[in-house]
Short mmCIF file of C-alpha atoms in Angstrom, two decimals:
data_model
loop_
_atom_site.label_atom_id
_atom_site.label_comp_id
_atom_site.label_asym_id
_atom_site.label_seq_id
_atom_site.Cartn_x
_atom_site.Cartn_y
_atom_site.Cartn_z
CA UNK A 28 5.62 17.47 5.29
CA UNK A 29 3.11 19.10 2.86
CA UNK A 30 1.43 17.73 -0.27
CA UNK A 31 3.67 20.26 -2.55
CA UNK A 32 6.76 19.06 -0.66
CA UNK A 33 6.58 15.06 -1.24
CA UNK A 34 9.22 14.06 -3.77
CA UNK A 35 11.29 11.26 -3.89
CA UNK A 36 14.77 11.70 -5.25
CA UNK A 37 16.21 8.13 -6.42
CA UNK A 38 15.50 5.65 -9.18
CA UNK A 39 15.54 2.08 -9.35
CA UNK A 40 15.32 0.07 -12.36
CA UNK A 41 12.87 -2.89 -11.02
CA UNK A 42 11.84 -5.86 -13.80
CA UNK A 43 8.78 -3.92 -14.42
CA UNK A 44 9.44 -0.46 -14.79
CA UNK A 45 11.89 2.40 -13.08
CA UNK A 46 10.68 2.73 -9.08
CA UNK A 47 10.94 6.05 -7.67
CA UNK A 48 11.98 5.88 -3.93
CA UNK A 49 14.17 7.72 -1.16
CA UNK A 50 14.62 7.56 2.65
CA UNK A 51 14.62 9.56 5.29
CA UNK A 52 15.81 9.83 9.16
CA UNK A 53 18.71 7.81 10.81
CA UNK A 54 18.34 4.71 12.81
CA UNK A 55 17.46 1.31 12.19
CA UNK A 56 15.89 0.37 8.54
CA UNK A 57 12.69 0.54 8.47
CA UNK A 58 10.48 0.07 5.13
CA UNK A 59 6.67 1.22 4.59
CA UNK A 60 4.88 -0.41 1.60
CA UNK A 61 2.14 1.79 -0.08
CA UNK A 62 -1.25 0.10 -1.23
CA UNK A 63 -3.85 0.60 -4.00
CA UNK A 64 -4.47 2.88 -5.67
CA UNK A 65 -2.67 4.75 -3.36
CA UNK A 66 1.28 6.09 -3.39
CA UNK A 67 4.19 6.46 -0.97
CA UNK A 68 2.51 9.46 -0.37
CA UNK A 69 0.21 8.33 2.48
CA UNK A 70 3.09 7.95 4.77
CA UNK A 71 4.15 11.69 4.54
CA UNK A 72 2.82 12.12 8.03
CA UNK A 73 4.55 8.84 9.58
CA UNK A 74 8.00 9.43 7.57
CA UNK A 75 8.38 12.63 9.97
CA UNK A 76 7.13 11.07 13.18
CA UNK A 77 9.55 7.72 12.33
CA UNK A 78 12.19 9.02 11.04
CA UNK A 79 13.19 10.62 14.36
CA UNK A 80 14.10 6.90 15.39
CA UNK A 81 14.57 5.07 11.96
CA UNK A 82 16.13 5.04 8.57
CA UNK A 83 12.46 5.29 6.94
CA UNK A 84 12.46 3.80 3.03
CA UNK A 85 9.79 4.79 0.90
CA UNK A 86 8.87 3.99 -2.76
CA UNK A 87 6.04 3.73 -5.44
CA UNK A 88 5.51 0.70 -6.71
CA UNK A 89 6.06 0.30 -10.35
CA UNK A 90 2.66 1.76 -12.35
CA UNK A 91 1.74 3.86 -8.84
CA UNK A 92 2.54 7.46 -8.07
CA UNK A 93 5.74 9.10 -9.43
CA UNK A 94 7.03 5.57 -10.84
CA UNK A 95 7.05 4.35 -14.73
CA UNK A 96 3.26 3.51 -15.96
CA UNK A 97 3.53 2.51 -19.50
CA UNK A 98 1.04 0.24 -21.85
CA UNK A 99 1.31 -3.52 -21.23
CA UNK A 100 3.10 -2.77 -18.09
CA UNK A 101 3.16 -6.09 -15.21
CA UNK A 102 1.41 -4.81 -12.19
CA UNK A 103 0.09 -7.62 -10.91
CA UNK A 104 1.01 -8.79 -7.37
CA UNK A 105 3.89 -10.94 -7.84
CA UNK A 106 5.51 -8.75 -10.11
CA UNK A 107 5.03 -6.23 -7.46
CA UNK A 108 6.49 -8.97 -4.62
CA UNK A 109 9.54 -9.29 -7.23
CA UNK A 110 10.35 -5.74 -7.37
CA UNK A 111 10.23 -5.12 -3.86
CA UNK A 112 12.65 -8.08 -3.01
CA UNK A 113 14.84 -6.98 -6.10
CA UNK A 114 14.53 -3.00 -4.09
CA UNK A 115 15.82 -4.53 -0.85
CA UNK A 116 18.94 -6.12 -2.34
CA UNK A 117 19.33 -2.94 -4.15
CA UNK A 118 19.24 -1.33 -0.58
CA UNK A 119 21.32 -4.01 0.83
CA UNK A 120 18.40 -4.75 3.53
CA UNK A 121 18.61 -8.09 5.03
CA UNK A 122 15.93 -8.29 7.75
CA UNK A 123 14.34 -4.59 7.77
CA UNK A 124 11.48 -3.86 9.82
CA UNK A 125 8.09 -3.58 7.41
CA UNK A 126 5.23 -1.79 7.84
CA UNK A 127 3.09 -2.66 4.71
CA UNK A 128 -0.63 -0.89 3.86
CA UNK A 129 -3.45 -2.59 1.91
CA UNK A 130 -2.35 -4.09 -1.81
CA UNK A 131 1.52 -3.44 -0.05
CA UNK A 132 0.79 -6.03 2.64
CA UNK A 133 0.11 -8.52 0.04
CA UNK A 134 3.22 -7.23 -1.46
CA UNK A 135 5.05 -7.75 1.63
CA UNK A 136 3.70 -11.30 2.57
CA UNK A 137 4.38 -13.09 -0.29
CA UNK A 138 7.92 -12.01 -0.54
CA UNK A 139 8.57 -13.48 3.21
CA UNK A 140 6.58 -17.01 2.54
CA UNK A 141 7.87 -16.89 -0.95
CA UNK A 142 10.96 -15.56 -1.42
CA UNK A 143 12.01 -16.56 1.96
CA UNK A 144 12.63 -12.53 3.32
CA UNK A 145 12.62 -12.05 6.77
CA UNK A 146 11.80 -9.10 8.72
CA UNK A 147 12.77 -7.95 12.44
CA UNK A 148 9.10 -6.98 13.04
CA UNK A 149 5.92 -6.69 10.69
CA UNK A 150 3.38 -4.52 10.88
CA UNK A 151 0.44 -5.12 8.16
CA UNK A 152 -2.22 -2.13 8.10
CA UNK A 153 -5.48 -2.87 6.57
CA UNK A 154 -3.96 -5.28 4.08
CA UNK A 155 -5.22 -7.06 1.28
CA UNK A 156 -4.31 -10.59 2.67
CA UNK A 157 -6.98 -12.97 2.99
CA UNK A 158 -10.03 -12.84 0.15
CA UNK A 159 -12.44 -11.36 -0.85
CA UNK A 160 -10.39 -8.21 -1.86
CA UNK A 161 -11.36 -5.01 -2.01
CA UNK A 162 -14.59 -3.09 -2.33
CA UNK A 163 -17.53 -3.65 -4.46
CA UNK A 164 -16.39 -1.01 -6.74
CA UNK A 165 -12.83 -2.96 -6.84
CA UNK A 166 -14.53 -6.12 -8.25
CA UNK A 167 -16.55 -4.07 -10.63
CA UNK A 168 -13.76 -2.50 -12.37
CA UNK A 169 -11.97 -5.85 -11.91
CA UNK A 170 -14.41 -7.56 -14.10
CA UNK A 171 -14.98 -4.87 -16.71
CA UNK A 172 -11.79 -2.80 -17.14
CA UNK A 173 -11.81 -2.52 -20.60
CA UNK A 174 -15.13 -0.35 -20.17
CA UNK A 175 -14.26 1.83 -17.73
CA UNK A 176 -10.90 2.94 -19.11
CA UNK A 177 -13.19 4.13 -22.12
CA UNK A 178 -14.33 7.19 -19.98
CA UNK A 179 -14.22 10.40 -21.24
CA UNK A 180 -11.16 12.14 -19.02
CA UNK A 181 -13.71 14.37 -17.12
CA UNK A 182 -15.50 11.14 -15.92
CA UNK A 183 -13.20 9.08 -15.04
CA UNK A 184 -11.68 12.01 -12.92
CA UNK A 185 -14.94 12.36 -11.40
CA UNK A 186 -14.88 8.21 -10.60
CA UNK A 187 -11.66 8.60 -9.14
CA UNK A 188 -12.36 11.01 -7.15
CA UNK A 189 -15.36 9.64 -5.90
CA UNK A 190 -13.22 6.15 -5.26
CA UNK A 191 -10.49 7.70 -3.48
CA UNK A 192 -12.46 9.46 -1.30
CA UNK A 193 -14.52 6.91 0.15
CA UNK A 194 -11.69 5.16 1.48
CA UNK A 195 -11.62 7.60 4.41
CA UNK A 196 -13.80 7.58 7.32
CA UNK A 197 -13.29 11.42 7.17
CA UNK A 198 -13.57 13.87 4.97
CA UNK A 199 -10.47 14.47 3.23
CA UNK A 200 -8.60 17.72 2.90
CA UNK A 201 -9.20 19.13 -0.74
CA UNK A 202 -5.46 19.23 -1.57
CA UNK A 203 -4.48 15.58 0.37
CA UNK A 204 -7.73 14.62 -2.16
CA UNK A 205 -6.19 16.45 -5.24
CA UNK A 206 -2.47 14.75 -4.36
CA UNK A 207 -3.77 11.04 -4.05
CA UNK A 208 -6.16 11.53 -7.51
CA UNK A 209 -3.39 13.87 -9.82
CA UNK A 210 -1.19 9.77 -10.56
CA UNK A 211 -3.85 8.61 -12.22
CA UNK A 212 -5.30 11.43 -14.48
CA UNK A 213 -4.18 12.36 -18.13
CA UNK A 214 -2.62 9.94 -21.15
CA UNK A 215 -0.60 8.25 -18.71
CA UNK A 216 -2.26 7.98 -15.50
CA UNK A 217 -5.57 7.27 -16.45
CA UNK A 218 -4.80 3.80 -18.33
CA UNK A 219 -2.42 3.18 -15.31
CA UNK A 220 -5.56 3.30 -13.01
CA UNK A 221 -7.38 0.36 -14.74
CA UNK A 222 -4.80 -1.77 -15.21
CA UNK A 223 -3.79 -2.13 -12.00
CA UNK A 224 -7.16 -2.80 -10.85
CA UNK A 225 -7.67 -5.30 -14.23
CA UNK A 226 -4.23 -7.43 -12.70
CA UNK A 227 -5.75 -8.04 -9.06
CA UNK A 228 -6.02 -11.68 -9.13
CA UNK A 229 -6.87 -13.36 -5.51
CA UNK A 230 -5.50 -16.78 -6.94
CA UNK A 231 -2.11 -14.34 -5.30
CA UNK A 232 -3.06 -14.31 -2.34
CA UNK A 233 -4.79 -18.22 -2.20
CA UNK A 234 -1.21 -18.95 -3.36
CA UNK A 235 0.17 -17.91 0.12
CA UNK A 236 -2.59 -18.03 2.98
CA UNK A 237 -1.23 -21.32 3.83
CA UNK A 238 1.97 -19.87 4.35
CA UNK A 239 1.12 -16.84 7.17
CA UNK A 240 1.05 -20.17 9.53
CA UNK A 241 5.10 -20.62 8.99
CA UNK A 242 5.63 -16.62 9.56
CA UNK A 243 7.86 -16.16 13.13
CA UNK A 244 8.44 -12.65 13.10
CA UNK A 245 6.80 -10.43 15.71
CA UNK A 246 3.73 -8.86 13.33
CA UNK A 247 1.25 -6.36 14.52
CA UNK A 248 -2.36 -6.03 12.10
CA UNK A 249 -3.81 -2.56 12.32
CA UNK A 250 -7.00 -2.32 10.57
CA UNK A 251 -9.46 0.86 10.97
CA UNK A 252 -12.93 -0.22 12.55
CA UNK A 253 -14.75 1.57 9.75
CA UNK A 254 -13.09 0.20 6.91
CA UNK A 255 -15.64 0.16 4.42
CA UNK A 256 -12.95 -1.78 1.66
CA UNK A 257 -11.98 -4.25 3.82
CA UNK A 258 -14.12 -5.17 6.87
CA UNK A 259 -12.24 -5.59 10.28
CA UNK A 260 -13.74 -9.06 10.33
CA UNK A 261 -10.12 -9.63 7.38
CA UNK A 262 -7.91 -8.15 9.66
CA UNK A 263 -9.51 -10.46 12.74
CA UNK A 264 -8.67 -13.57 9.83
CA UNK A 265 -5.24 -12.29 9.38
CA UNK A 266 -4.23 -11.82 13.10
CA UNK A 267 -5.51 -15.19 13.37
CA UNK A 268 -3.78 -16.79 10.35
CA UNK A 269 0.00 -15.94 11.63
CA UNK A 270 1.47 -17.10 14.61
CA UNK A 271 1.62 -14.61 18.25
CA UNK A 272 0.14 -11.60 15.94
CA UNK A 273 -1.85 -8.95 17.89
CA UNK A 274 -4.38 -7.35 16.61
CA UNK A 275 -5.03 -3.38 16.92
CA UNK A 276 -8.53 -1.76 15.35
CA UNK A 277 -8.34 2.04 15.20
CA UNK A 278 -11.46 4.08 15.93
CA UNK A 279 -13.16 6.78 13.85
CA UNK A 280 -10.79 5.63 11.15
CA UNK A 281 -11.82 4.04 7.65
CA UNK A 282 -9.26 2.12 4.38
CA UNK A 283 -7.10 4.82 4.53
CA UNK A 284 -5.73 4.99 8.33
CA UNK A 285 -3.02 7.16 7.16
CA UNK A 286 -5.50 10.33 7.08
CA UNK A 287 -8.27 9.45 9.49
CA UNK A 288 -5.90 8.49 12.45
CA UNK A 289 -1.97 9.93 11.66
CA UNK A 290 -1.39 9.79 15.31
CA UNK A 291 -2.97 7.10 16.57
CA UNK A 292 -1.38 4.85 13.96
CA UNK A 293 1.88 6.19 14.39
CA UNK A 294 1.23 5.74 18.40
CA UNK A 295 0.67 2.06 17.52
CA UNK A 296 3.54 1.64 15.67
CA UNK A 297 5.97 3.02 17.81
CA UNK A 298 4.90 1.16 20.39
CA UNK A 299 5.25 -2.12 18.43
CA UNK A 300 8.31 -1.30 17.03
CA UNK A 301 10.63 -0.45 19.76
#
C-alpha cells in the first residue's frame, strides 16, 4: 500500500470530534492504535501483512491525520481513551486483539484499567506508558506551546519536519516524510500540531501505572533499541510493570518501528498473535 493510496473510508462521530477509520482483511478483530504525532498511516505496511489473517481496524484519533482538528478541540489522553472505547462499541468489539504504538498505547492502557476493556492479546510498541514522556523537544513544546504555534508557516514546516524525522533510526523515504508532515501543515493542521503536544499531561499516565499490575491478558512490549524518544530502559519498566509480559527490542530500529523495521515488527507480531 502506497502513500497516495492510504484513505480511510468511514466516519465516526466520537465526543471530541468526527474519527476517520476503516478495516481491512478477514479474520479475527484485530485493532492497531496510532501514536503522536503520528496517523493510522504508519501501519500501511502491517495492514497488508495482517490482514491476510485478521479483520485489521484502523483509525485517526480525533485532532490526528484525516480526522476533525478544530480550535479548542479535547485531545488530551483521556479524551482520546474515551473515544476509542466509544469506537469499539461502535464496532461492536468486545475483547479485540490490540496492538497500540507510542501516545496509542497510553490510549489503549487506560481504557483496559479504566474502563474495564479487555483484550485477547496486547501488544504495546514503543508506548508512552510509564514517565518521563517523550523527547526533549516534546517537553519543550509542552511547556511553551503558545510560542511555537506563532511560527511563521515556513518554519514551523521546517520544525516539523525536522521532528518527524528524527523519530527514525533511518532515513526516511522523501514521500513516507512528506505523508507523516502534510496533517499538520496549513490553517488547520498547524494549530492541531501544538495542541496536541500542549494537552500531554503525565498526571494520565501516573493515574494508571498502578493499574498495569491487575492487567491478565497475554501482552507483548516491542520497543526499537535506538529509540531516541523513548529509551528502551521504558519499555524494560513496562514489561516489568504488567504481569507474564515479554519483552522484544528491535535492532537498527528507532521511535518509529513502523519504517525502520516493517518486517521484523510484523514477524514479532505474528508470532505473538497466533
Amino acid at each position: 500500500m502506497t502513500e497516495a493510496d492510504w484513505r480511510l473510508g468511514r466516519r465516526f462521530e466520537a465526543p471530541n470530534g468526527t474519527v476517520h477509520w476503516d478495516r481491512f482483511g478477514d479474520g479475527a478483530p484485530l485493532v492497531l492504535l496510532h501514536g503522536t504525532p503520528f496517523s493510522s498511516y504508519v501501519w500501511r505496511h502491517a495492514v497488508r501483512a495482517l490482514g491476510d489473517r485478521y479483520t485489521v481496524h484502523v483509525w485517526d484519533m480525533p485532532g490526528y491525520g484525516a480526522s476533525a482538528k478544530y480550535e479548542g478541540q479535547d485531545v488530551s489522553l483521556p479524551a482520546q481513551q474515551a473515544a476509542f472505547t466509544a469506537l469499539l462499541g461502535h464496532w461492536g468489539l468486545e475483547r479485540p486483539a490490540v496492538v497500540a504504538h507510542d501516545f496509542g498505547g497510553a490510549v489503549a492502557l487506560r481504557a483496559a484499567v479504566l474502563d474495564g476493556v479487555a483484550y485477547e492479546r496486547l501488544a504495546l510498541v514503543d508506548a508512552v506508558s510509564v514517565r518521563p514522556w517523550g523527547s526533549d523537544f516534546f517537553r519543550l513544546v509542552n511547556a511553551s506551546a503558545d510560542v511555537f504555534a506563532a511560527l511563521p508557516p515556513h518554519l514551523h514546516e521546517a520544525l516539523v519536519r525536522a521532528y518527524v524525522a528524527s523519530a527514525a533510526h533511518r532515513e526516511l523515504r522523501a514521500a513516507t516524510l512528506d505523508a507523516l508532515v502534510r496533517p499538520w501543515l496549513g490553517e488547520e493542521g498547524q494549530p492541531a500540531f501544538y495542541r496536541q503536544i500542549a494537552q500531554a499531561d503525565e498526571r494520565h499516565t501516573a493515574e494508571v501505572e498502578d493499574g498495569y499490575a491487575r492487567l491478565d491478558q497475554p501482552t507483548l512490549v516491542v520497543w526499537g533499541r535506538q529509540d531516541t524518544w523513548l529509551p528502551p530502559e521504558r519499555g524494560e519498566r513496562l514489561a516489568a510493570a504488567i504481569p507474564g509480559a515479554r519483552l522484544r527490542l528491535l535492532e537498527g530500529a528507532g521511535h518509529l518501528v513502523q519504517e525502520d523495521a516493517p518486517a521484523e515488527l510484523v514477524a514479532a507480531l505474528l508470532a505473538f498473535l497466533r
